[in-house]
Amino acid sequence: MGEVLVLVDHVDGAVRKPTLELLTLARRIGEPVAVFLGAGVDTAAPVLAEYGAVKVLAADAAEFADYLVVPKVDALQAAAKAVEPVAVLVPSSAEGKEIAARLALRLGSGIITDATDVEPGDGGPVATQAVFAASFTTKSRITTGVPVITVKPNSAAPEAAPAAGTVEQLAVSFGELATGTKVLTRTPRESTGRPELTEAAIVVSGGRGVNGAENFHIIEALADSLGAAVGASRAAVDAGWYPHTNQVGQTGKSVSPQLYVANGISGAIQHRAGMQTSKTIVAVNKDAEAPIFDLVDYGVVGDLFQVVPQLTEEITARKG
Ligand SMILES: Cc1cc2nc3c(=O)[nH]c(=O)nc-3n(C[C@H](O)[C@H](O)[C@H](O)COP(=O)(O)OP(=O)(O)OC[C@H]3O[C@@H](n4cnc5c(N)ncnc54)[C@H](O)[C@@H]3O)c2cc1C
């Protein structure tokens, strides 16, 4: 079985969940080899091994933190040269997609972005995607070069499968482009204590039906009872009721949680584009004809100001 490179997403060695999902998917199509860039490999390696990495290729250099994506592309290209993988899997974050695109270009390979599943196929890995505002599900395979595939968070449940996880140093020489865009300052975002929207297993969103910034606490309370992230429709964001960083949709963030709860959201195509691959969709809307009800698994026709607080209360009570 060939080796599959998995680019590790981490914060100072703390491996983020999408990487564990990628390792789980990688095992279906080959032997996962994790590529760890930056500081903290000692912390990360045991976790990567627990989730199936047979090997961890590690490189640490100031360039990874001081410059934007290109140093990581240089490193991944070096890893691809060292390993000759059957595929490269990268998390579908904004950074991950840029790295993947640049890598595919350099390798002369095809690329598939935002896959929601990866499985073995006769001619190489087959990726599932939701396309055209998630109106169609496609299965595709790359026919040229080493398949480079970015995978959306929450596409697989991470499964432990202990492997050797032997750490090997990866030699990287940075090209001229690597130092083209320097990071001058970093400002940590104030933590809300809630999970990252694009990675959250549960997302609770509010739309125009929430009717004001002052009412969004109802949505936040439901989110907190479920340990969820808070999303918003563009109408709510444009009205200034919730930050732009929380917008879900075509021009906002794309989420793919296990559970998506839409409150006071009509279900416009541009909103669906960002949430339609959610595993289970629940909507609360007072209009029984709202288009959101066409795609839900469970729908409540009712006033969110009545329904949502009761739901929060019930969930909180059952949690005991
Ligand atoms: C190029 C482009 C890109 C776009 N990108 C995005 C995007 O990324 N994300 C996005 O969301 N939109 C996007 N839009 C906007 C999109 O077309 C819709 O206008 C928007 O999604 C509507 O938001 P909404 O559902 O909250 O509001 P509305 O469509 O006004 O729906 C509000 C809903 O709330 C219900 N409601 C009202 N009061 C209550 C109550 N008390 N209880 C329960 N239900 C209630 C109503 O019945 C209604 O269904 C984009 C549009 C364009 C043209």
PDB file of N, CA and C and ligand atoms in Angstrom, residues 207-209 233-235 247-252 264-268 270-271 284-287 290 302-305, ligand 1:
ATOM      1  N   GLY A 207     -30.907  34.113  11.823  1.00  0.00           N
ATOM      2  CA  GLY A 207     -31.078  34.933  10.626  1.00  0.00           C
ATOM      3  C   GLY A 207     -31.890  36.177  10.920  1.00  0.00           C
ATOM      4  N   ARG A 208     -32.498  36.715   9.864  1.00  0.00           N
ATOM      5  CA  ARG A 208     -33.255  37.958  10.007  1.00  0.00           C
ATOM      6  C   ARG A 208     -34.394  37.810  11.011  1.00  0.00           C
ATOM      7  N   GLY A 209     -34.883  36.577  11.152  1.00  0.00           N
ATOM      8  CA  GLY A 209     -35.960  36.322  12.095  1.00  0.00           C
ATOM      9  C   GLY A 209     -35.580  36.612  13.540  1.00  0.00           C
ATOM     10  N   SER A 233     -26.877  34.305   9.228  1.00  0.00           N
ATOM     11  CA  SER A 233     -27.111  34.504   7.799  1.00  0.00           C
ATOM     12  C   SER A 233     -26.538  35.869   7.412  1.00  0.00           C
ATOM     13  N   ARG A 234     -26.407  36.068   6.116  1.00  0.00           N
ATOM     14  CA  ARG A 234     -25.875  37.353   5.671  1.00  0.00           C
ATOM     15  C   ARG A 234     -26.809  38.504   6.038  1.00  0.00           C
ATOM     16  N   ALA A 235     -28.110  38.246   6.023  1.00  0.00           N
ATOM     17  CA  ALA A 235     -29.052  39.309   6.383  1.00  0.00           C
ATOM     18  C   ALA A 235     -28.777  39.779   7.812  1.00  0.00           C
ATOM     19  N   GLN A 247     -20.552  34.658   9.478  1.00  0.00           N
ATOM     20  CA  GLN A 247     -21.499  34.443   8.371  1.00  0.00           C
ATOM     21  C   GLN A 247     -21.300  33.074   7.728  1.00  0.00           C
ATOM     22  N   VAL A 248     -22.416  32.379   7.564  1.00  0.00           N
ATOM     23  CA  VAL A 248     -22.397  31.066   6.911  1.00  0.00           C
ATOM     24  C   VAL A 248     -22.985  31.231   5.513  1.00  0.00           C
ATOM     25  N   GLY A 249     -22.324  30.669   4.520  1.00  0.00           N
ATOM     26  CA  GLY A 249     -22.900  30.716   3.174  1.00  0.00           C
ATOM     27  C   GLY A 249     -21.878  30.880   2.083  1.00  0.00           C
ATOM     28  N   GLN A 250     -22.386  31.156   0.914  1.00  0.00           N
ATOM     29  CA  GLN A 250     -21.562  31.257  -0.284  1.00  0.00           C
ATOM     30  C   GLN A 250     -20.447  32.283  -0.120  1.00  0.00           C
ATOM     31  N   THR A 251     -20.784  33.438   0.429  1.00  0.00           N
ATOM     32  CA  THR A 251     -19.766  34.464   0.631  1.00  0.00           C
ATOM     33  C   THR A 251     -19.327  34.517   2.097  1.00  0.00           C
ATOM     34  N   GLY A 252     -19.777  33.563   2.879  1.00  0.00           N
ATOM     35  CA  GLY A 252     -19.347  33.455   4.264  1.00  0.00           C
ATOM     36  C   GLY A 252     -18.567  32.165   4.442  1.00  0.00           C
ATOM     37  N   GLY A 264     -34.884  31.225  12.243  1.00  0.00           N
ATOM     38  CA  GLY A 264     -35.283  32.461  11.567  1.00  0.00           C
ATOM     39  C   GLY A 264     -34.481  32.714  10.308  1.00  0.00           C
ATOM     40  N   ILE A 265     -34.163  31.632   9.597  1.00  0.00           N
ATOM     41  CA  ILE A 265     -33.398  31.712   8.341  1.00  0.00           C
ATOM     42  C   ILE A 265     -34.275  31.101   7.251  1.00  0.00           C
ATOM     43  N   SER A 266     -34.428  31.840   6.135  1.00  0.00           N
ATOM     44  CA  SER A 266     -35.366  31.373   5.105  1.00  0.00           C
ATOM     45  C   SER A 266     -34.828  30.196   4.297  1.00  0.00           C
ATOM     46  N   GLY A 267     -33.492  30.132   4.146  1.00  0.00           N
ATOM     47  CA  GLY A 267     -32.903  29.034   3.373  1.00  0.00           C
ATOM     48  C   GLY A 267     -32.619  29.417   1.940  1.00  0.00           C
ATOM     49  N   ALA A 268     -32.182  30.675   1.729  1.00  0.00           N
ATOM     50  CA  ALA A 268     -31.801  31.127   0.384  1.00  0.00           C
ATOM     51  C   ALA A 268     -30.647  30.273  -0.118  1.00  0.00           C
ATOM     52  N   GLN A 270     -27.895  30.963  -1.421  1.00  0.00           N
ATOM     53  CA  GLN A 270     -26.542  31.379  -0.999  1.00  0.00           C
ATOM     54  C   GLN A 270     -26.256  30.962   0.444  1.00  0.00           C
ATOM     55  N   HIS A 271     -27.289  30.834   1.261  1.00  0.00           N
ATOM     56  CA  HIS A 271     -27.066  30.343   2.630  1.00  0.00           C
ATOM     57  C   HIS A 271     -26.851  28.828   2.599  1.00  0.00           C
ATOM     58  N   VAL A 284     -36.015  26.199  12.706  1.00  0.00           N
ATOM     59  CA  VAL A 284     -37.157  26.796  13.400  1.00  0.00           C
ATOM     60  C   VAL A 284     -37.530  28.025  12.587  1.00  0.00           C
ATOM     61  N   ASN A 285     -38.746  28.021  12.058  1.00  0.00           N
ATOM     62  CA  ASN A 285     -39.179  29.149  11.230  1.00  0.00           C
ATOM     63  C   ASN A 285     -40.696  29.275  11.356  1.00  0.00           C
ATOM     64  N   LYS A 286     -41.182  30.495  11.452  1.00  0.00           N
ATOM     65  CA  LYS A 286     -42.635  30.645  11.664  1.00  0.00           C
ATOM     66  C   LYS A 286     -43.430  30.492  10.375  1.00  0.00           C
ATOM     67  N   ASP A 287     -42.705  30.494   9.229  1.00  0.00           N
ATOM     68  CA  ASP A 287     -43.371  30.357   7.936  1.00  0.00           C
ATOM     69  C   ASP A 287     -43.234  28.917   7.433  1.00  0.00           C
ATOM     70  N   ALA A 290     -41.339  28.342   4.193  1.00  0.00           N
ATOM     71  CA  ALA A 290     -39.944  28.785   4.030  1.00  0.00           C
ATOM     72  C   ALA A 290     -39.127  27.692   3.327  1.00  0.00           C
ATOM     73  N   GLY A 302     -42.757  27.580  13.948  1.00  0.00           N
ATOM     74  CA  GLY A 302     -43.111  28.307  15.163  1.00  0.00           C
ATOM     75  C   GLY A 302     -42.266  29.550  15.321  1.00  0.00           C
ATOM     76  N   ASP A 303     -42.632  30.338  16.304  1.00  0.00           N
ATOM     77  CA  ASP A 303     -41.915  31.577  16.601  1.00  0.00           C
ATOM     78  C   ASP A 303     -40.650  31.231  17.387  1.00  0.00           C
ATOM     79  N   LEU A 304     -39.503  31.632  16.853  1.00  0.00           N
ATOM     80  CA  LEU A 304     -38.247  31.239  17.506  1.00  0.00           C
ATOM     81  C   LEU A 304     -38.148  31.787  18.927  1.00  0.00           C
ATOM     82  N   PHE A 305     -38.839  32.903  19.190  1.00  0.00           N
ATOM     83  CA  PHE A 305     -38.776  33.465  20.549  1.00  0.00           C
ATOM     84  C   PHE A 305     -39.518  32.590  21.559  1.00  0.00           C
TER      85      PHE A 305
HETATM   86  C1  LIG B   1     -23.906  37.161  -4.255  1.00  0.00           C
HETATM   87  C2  LIG B   1     -24.666  36.866  -2.976  1.00  0.00           C
HETATM   88  C3  LIG B   1     -24.020  36.192  -1.959  1.00  0.00           C
HETATM   89  C4  LIG B   1     -24.706  35.883  -0.782  1.00  0.00           C
HETATM   90  N1  LIG B   1     -24.047  35.208   0.216  1.00  0.00           N
HETATM   91  C5  LIG B   1     -24.750  34.846   1.318  1.00  0.00           C
HETATM   92  C6  LIG B   1     -24.122  34.085   2.354  1.00  0.00           C
HETATM   93  O1  LIG B   1     -22.933  33.777   2.313  1.00  0.00           O
HETATM   94  N2  LIG B   1     -24.885  33.721   3.410  1.00  0.00           N
HETATM   95  C7  LIG B   1     -26.221  34.053   3.528  1.00  0.00           C
HETATM   96  O2  LIG B   1     -26.857  33.678   4.535  1.00  0.00           O
HETATM   97  N3  LIG B   1     -26.819  34.771   2.567  1.00  0.00           N
HETATM   98  C8  LIG B   1     -26.114  35.189   1.494  1.00  0.00           C
HETATM   99  N4  LIG B   1     -26.737  35.959   0.556  1.00  0.00           N
HETATM  100  C9  LIG B   1     -28.069  36.509   0.866  1.00  0.00           C
HETATM  101  C10 LIG B   1     -29.213  35.552   0.621  1.00  0.00           C
HETATM  102  O3  LIG B   1     -29.651  35.645  -0.712  1.00  0.00           O
HETATM  103  C11 LIG B   1     -30.398  35.889   1.544  1.00  0.00           C
HETATM  104  O4  LIG B   1     -30.772  37.235   1.345  1.00  0.00           O
HETATM  105  C12 LIG B   1     -30.103  35.701   3.020  1.00  0.00           C
HETATM  106  O5  LIG B   1     -29.553  34.419   3.239  1.00  0.00           O
HETATM  107  C13 LIG B   1     -31.389  35.847   3.822  1.00  0.00           C
HETATM  108  O6  LIG B   1     -31.113  35.740   5.174  1.00  0.00           O
HETATM  109  P1  LIG B   1     -32.243  35.261   6.174  1.00  0.00           P
HETATM  110  O7  LIG B   1     -32.714  33.900   5.776  1.00  0.00           O
HETATM  111  O8  LIG B   1     -31.740  35.449   7.558  1.00  0.00           O
HETATM  112  O9  LIG B   1     -33.371  36.362   5.955  1.00  0.00           O
HETATM  113  P2  LIG B   1     -34.775  36.249   5.248  1.00  0.00           P
HETATM  114  O10 LIG B   1     -34.678  35.670   3.894  1.00  0.00           O
HETATM  115  O11 LIG B   1     -35.422  37.579   5.412  1.00  0.00           O
HETATM  116  O12 LIG B   1     -35.534  35.172   6.126  1.00  0.00           O
HETATM  117  C14 LIG B   1     -35.911  35.378   7.465  1.00  0.00           C
HETATM  118  C15 LIG B   1     -36.717  34.170   7.887  1.00  0.00           C
HETATM  119  O13 LIG B   1     -37.005  34.284   9.255  1.00  0.00           O
HETATM  120  C16 LIG B   1     -38.328  33.839   9.464  1.00  0.00           C
HETATM  121  N5  LIG B   1     -38.799  34.478  10.690  1.00  0.00           N
HETATM  122  C17 LIG B   1     -39.068  35.788  10.903  1.00  0.00           C
HETATM  123  N6  LIG B   1     -39.423  36.000  12.191  1.00  0.00           N
HETATM  124  C18 LIG B   1     -39.384  34.777  12.807  1.00  0.00           C
HETATM  125  C19 LIG B   1     -39.643  34.321  14.124  1.00  0.00           C
HETATM  126  N7  LIG B   1     -40.001  35.182  15.101  1.00  0.00           N
HETATM  127  N8  LIG B   1     -39.515  33.035  14.388  1.00  0.00           N
HETATM  128  C20 LIG B   1     -39.155  32.139  13.424  1.00  0.00           C
HETATM  129  N9  LIG B   1     -38.896  32.502  12.160  1.00  0.00           N
HETATM  130  C21 LIG B   1     -38.993  33.804  11.845  1.00  0.00           C
HETATM  131  C22 LIG B   1     -39.093  34.248   8.228  1.00  0.00           C
HETATM  132  O14 LIG B   1     -40.238  33.417   8.049  1.00  0.00           O
HETATM  133  C23 LIG B   1     -38.046  34.034   7.149  1.00  0.00           C
HETATM  134  O15 LIG B   1     -38.119  32.745   6.574  1.00  0.00           O
HETATM  135  C24 LIG B   1     -26.064  36.279  -0.625  1.00  0.00           C
HETATM  136  C25 LIG B   1     -26.703  36.964  -1.678  1.00  0.00           C
HETATM  137  C26 LIG B   1     -26.021  37.251  -2.831  1.00  0.00           C
HETATM  138  C27 LIG B   1     -26.743  37.965  -3.935  1.00  0.00           C
END
